[in-house]
Coordinates of C-alpha atoms in Angstrom, one line a residue:
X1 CA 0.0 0.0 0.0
X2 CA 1.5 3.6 -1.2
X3 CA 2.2 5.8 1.5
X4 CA 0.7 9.1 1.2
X5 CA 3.7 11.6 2.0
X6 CA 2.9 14.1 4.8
X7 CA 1.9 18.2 4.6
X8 CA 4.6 20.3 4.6
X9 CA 3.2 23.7 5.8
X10 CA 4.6 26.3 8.3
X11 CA 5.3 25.3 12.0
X12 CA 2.9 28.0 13.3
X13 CA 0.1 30.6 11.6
X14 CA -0.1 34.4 12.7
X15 CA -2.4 37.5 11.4
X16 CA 0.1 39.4 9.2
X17 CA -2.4 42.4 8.5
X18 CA -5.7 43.9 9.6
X19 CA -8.1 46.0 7.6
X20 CA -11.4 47.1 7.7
X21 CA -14.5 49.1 5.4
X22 CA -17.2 51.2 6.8
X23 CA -19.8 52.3 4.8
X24 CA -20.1 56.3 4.1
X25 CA -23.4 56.9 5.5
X26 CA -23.5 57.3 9.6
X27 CA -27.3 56.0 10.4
X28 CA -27.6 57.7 14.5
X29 CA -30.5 56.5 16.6
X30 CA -32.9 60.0 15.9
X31 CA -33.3 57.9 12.2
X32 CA -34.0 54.6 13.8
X33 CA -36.7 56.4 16.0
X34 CA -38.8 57.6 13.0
X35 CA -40.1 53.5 12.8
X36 CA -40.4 52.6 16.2
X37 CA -41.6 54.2 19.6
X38 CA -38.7 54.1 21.8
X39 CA -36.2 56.6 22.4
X40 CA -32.4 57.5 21.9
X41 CA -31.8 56.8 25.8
X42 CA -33.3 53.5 25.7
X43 CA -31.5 52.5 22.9
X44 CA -28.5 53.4 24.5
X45 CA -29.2 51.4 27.5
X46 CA -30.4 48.5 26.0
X47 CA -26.9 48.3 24.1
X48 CA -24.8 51.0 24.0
X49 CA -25.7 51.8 19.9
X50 CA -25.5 55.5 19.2
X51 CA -25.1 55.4 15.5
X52 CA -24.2 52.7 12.8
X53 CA -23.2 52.4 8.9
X54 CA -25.3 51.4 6.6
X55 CA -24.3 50.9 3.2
X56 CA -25.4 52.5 -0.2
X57 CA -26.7 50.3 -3.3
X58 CA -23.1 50.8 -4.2
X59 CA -21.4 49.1 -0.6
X60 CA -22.1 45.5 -1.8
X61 CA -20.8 42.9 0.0
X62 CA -17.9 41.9 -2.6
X63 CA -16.9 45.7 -2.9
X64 CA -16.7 46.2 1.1
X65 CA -14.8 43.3 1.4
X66 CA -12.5 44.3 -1.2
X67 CA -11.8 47.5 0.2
X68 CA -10.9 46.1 3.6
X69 CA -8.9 43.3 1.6
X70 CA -6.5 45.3 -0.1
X71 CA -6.3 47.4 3.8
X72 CA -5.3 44.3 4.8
X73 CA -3.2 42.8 2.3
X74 CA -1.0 46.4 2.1
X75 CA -0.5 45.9 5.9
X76 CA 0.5 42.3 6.0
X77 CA 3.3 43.5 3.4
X78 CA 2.8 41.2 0.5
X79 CA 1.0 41.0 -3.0
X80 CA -2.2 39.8 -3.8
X81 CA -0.9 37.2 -5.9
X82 CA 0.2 36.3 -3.0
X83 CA -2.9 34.8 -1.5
X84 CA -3.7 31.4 -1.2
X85 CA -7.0 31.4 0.0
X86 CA -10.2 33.6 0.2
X87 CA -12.7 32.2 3.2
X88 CA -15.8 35.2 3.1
X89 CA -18.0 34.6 6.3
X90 CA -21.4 36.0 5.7
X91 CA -25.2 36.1 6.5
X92 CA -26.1 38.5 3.8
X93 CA -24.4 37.7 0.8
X94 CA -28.2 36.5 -1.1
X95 CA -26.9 34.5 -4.4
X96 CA -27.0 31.0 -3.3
X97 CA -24.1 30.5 -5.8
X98 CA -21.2 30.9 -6.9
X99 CA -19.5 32.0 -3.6
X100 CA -18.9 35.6 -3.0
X101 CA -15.4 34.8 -2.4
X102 CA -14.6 33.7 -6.1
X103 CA -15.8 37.0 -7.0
X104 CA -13.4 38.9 -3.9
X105 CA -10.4 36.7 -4.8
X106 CA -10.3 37.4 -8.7
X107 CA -11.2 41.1 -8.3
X108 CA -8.4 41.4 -5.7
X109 CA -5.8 40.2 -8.0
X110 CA -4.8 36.5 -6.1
X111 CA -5.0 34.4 -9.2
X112 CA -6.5 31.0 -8.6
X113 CA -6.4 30.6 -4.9
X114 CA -9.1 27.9 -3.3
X115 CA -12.3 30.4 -2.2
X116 CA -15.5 29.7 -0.5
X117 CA -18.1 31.6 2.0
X118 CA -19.2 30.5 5.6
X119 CA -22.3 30.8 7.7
X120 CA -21.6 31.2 11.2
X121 CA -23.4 33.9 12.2
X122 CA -21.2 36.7 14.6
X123 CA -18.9 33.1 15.0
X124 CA -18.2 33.6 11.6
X125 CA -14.9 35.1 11.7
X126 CA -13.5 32.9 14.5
X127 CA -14.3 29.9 12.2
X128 CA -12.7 31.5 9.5
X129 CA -9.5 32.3 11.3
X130 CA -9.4 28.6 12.6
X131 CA -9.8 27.5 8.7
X132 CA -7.1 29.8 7.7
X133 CA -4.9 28.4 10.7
X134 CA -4.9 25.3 9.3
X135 CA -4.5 25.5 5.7
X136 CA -1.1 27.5 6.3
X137 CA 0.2 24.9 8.5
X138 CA -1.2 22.4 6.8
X139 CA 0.4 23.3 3.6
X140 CA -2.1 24.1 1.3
X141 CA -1.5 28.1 1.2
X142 CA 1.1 30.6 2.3
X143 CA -1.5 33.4 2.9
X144 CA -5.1 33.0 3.5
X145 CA -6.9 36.2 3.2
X146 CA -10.2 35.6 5.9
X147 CA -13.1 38.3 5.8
X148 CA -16.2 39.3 7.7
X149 CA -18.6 41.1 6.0
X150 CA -22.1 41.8 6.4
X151 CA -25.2 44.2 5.0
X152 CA -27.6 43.6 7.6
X153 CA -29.7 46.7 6.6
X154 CA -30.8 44.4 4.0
X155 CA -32.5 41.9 7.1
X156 CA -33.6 44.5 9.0
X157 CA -37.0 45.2 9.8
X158 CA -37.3 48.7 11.1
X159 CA -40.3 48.3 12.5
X160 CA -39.5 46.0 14.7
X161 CA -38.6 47.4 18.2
X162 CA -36.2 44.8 19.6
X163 CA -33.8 44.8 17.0
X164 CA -34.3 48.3 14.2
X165 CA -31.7 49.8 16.5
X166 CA -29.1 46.7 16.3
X167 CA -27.7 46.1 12.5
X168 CA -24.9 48.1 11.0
X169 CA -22.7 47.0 7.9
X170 CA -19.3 46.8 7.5
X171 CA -16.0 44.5 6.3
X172 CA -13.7 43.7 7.9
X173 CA -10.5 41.8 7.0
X174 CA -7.0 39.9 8.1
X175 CA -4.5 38.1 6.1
X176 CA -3.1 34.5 7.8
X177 CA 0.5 33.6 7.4
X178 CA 3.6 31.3 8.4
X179 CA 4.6 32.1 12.1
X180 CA 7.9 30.5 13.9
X181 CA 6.0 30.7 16.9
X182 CA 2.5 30.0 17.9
X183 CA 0.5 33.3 17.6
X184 CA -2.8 31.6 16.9
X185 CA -3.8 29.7 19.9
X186 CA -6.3 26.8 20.0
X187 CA -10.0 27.7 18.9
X188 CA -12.9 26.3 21.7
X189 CA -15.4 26.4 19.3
X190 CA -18.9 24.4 19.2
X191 CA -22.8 24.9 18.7
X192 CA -26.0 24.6 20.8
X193 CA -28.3 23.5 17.9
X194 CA -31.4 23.3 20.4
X195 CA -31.2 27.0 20.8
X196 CA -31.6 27.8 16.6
X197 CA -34.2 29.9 17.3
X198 CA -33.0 32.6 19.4
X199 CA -31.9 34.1 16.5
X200 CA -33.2 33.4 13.0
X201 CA -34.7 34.9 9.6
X202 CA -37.9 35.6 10.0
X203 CA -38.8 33.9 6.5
X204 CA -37.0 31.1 4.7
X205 CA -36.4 32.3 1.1
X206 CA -38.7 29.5 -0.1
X207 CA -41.5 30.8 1.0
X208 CA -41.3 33.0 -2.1
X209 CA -42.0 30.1 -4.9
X210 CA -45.5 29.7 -4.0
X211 CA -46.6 33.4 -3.5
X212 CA -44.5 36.7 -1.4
X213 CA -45.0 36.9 2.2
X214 CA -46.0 40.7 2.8
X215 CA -42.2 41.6 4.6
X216 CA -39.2 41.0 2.8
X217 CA -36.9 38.3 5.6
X218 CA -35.0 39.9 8.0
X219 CA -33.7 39.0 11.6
X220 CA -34.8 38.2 14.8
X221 CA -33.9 37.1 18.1
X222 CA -35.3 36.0 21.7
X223 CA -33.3 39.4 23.3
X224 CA -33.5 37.8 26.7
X225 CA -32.5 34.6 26.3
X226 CA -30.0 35.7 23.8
X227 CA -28.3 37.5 26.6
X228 CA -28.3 35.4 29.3
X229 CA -26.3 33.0 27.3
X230 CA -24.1 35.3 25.9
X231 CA -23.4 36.5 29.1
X232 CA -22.7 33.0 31.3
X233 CA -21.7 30.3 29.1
X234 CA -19.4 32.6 26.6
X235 CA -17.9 33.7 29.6
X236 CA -17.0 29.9 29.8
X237 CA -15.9 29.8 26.3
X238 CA -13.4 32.6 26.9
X239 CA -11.7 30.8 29.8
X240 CA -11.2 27.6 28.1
X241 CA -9.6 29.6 25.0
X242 CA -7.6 31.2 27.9
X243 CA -6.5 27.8 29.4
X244 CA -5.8 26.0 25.8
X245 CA -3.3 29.0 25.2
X246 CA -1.9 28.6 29.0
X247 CA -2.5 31.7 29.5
X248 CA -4.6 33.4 32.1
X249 CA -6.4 36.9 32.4
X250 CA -3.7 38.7 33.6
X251 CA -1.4 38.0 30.4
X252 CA -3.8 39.7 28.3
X253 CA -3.6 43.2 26.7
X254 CA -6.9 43.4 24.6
X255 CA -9.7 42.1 24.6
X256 CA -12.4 41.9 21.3
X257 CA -15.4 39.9 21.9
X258 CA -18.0 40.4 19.0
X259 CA -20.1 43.3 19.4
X260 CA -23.4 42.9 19.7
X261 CA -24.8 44.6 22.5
X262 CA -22.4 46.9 25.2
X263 CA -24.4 45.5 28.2
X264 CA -23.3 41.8 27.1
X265 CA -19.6 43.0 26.9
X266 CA -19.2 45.2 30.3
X267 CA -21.0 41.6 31.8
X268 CA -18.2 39.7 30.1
X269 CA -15.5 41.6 31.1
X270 CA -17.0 41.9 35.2
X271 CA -17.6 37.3 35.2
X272 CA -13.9 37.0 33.5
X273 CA -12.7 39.2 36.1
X274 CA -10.7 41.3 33.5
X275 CA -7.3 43.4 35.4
X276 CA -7.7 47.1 34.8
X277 CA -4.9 47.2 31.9
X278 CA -7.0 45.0 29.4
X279 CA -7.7 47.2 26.7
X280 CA -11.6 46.2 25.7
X281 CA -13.2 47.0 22.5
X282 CA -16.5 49.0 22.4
X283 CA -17.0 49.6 18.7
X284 CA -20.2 48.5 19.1
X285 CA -21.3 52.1 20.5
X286 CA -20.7 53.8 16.6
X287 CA -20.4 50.5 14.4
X288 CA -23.6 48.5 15.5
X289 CA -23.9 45.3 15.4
X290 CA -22.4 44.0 11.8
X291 CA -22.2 39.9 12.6
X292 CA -19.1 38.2 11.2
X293 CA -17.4 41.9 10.3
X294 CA -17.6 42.8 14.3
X295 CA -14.5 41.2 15.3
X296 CA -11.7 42.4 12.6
X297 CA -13.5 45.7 12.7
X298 CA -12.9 46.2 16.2
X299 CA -9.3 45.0 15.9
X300 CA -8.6 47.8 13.2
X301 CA -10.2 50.3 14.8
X302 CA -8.0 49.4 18.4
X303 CA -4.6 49.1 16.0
X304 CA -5.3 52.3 14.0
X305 CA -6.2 54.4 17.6
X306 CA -3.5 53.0 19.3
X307 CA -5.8 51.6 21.7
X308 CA -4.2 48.2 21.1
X309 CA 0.0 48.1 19.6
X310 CA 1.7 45.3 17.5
X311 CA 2.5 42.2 19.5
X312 CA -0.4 42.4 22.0
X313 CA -2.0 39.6 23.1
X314 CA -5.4 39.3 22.5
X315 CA -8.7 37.3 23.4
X316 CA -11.3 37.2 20.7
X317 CA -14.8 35.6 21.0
X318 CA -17.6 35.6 18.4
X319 CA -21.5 34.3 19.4
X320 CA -24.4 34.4 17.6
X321 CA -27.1 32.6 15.6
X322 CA -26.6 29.1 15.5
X323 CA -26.4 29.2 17.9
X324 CA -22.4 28.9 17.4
X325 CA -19.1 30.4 18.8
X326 CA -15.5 30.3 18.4
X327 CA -12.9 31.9 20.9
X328 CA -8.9 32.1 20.5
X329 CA -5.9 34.0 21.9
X330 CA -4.2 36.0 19.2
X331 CA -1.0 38.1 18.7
X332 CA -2.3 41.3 17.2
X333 CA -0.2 42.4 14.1

């Protein structure tokens, strides 16, 4: 019987660059407020939202992602041709097929590198990253380029009072290379099936071939119970990513859990007992909510503020509809 020789990737995998694509158009709570009763205070306190992007007929997913590609690409210092792989994680990308990332990857310049989308939900980018991990030290590409992006304007009912105020769009984007030492830590990543529909589409797309339903699909969630598991079991997620790096909570600089709601971060940070020096990221107060994009558009915002430096060490947990998740320890770049 042949023997099948072995992979011959890098030792470890790092994130190389960071970059990230808001969409022009600032959306602040007053506009939210012309659909629903509430008010800008109540939004606030319910999650810390004061304005979000949303994008123009223009913004499409492939061009957002782009635009944060080539961010990233430029920052991680090589070429597009480069690029190995193009892994798009998405909710809102609506052509079944071909993949949005065939389009990304041609239109970036990378040649013929293997491409394909995901649906994790907000855990999109964690699994992503995890992919990207392993195909570099695998073997089976130098550079991965891995992208969160997301128009959830477009699934968005703004009549709907527990979530109008939620959904922003946005890419965001990090290229995965070779790394002599481990700066991608193990991924704790899962799914609690029974709990689908805590967050779901209101309408499956086939309930179009035998007559339109009166509103257009868009997203929804059990707010509540939504919460109370983001809050107490990803809290338990984020210490086993800390133990499979063997590291604890006092090694860490930064901290970027996916923004979905500032009340479910602050709660985060107070059950993982978070020192003082952890830098924590709050984009969610201008950005929104924008899914899979949440994570590397936090990380680009902390790197280009100087909230967060090269070389920090960093804890980053995605959650959402699924319901999935995906934590990991990360050197920034």
């Amino acid at each position: 019987m042949a023997k099948i020789r072995p992979s011959q990737g890098a030792p470890y995998a790092r994130i190389m660059g960071v970059g990230g694509y808001r969409p022009t158009r600032v959306v602040p709570n007053e506009v939210i407020l012309e659909t629903i009763d509430s008010s800008d205070e109540w939004i606030r306190s319910r999650s810390g939202i004061a304005t979000r992007h949303w994008a123009s007929d223009e913004e499409t997913v492939a061009m957002m992602s782009i635009e944060a590609s080539g961010k990233a690409i430029a920052d991680a210092g090589i070429t597009p041709e480069q690029i190995g792989g193009v892994i798009v994680s998405t909710v809102s990308h609506f052509k079944q097929t071909p993949a949005v990332a065939t389009e990304i990857a041609d239109r970036i310049g990378a040649g013929k590198p293997a491409a394909f989308d995901i649906s994790a939900g907000c855990a999109g980018f964690g699994y992503g990253l995890t992919l990207a991990k392993g195909m570099v030290v695998e073997g089976s590409a130098d550079y991965v380029l891995v992208i969160g992006v997301e128009r959830l304007s477009d699934l968005t009912d703004l009549e709907d009072r527990a979530t109008a105020f939620l959904f922003g769009d946005g890419a965001g984007a990090v290229v995965v290379g070779p790394s002599q030492e481990p700066e991608i830590g193990p991924t704790v990543w899962g799914s609690e099936g029974d709990k689908s529909n805590t967050i779901m589409q209101t309408v499956p797309w086939d309930d179009y071939r035998n007559g339109r339903p009166e509103k257009f699909p868009a997203l929804t969630q059990e707010g509540q119970a939504v919460f109370r598991w983001a809050v107490f079991e990803m809290a338990k997620i984020a210490q086993q990513a800390l133990d499979a790096a063997g590291i604890t909570s006092a090694d860490l600089d930064v901290f970027i859990p996916h923004q979905a709601n500032m009340r479910i971060i602050d709660s985060m940070v107070k059950t993982l007992k978070l020192p003082e020096h952890v830098t924590v990221a709050r984009d969610v107060e201008t950005t929104g909510n924008t899914s899979a994009a949440s994570i590397p558009l936090a990380m680009e915002r902390l790197l280009a503020t100087g909230q967060a430096k090269s070389g920090d060490t960093a804890l980053v947990i995605g959650f959402g509809a699924g319901l999935v998740y995906a934590a990991t320890v990360v050197t920034l770049p």
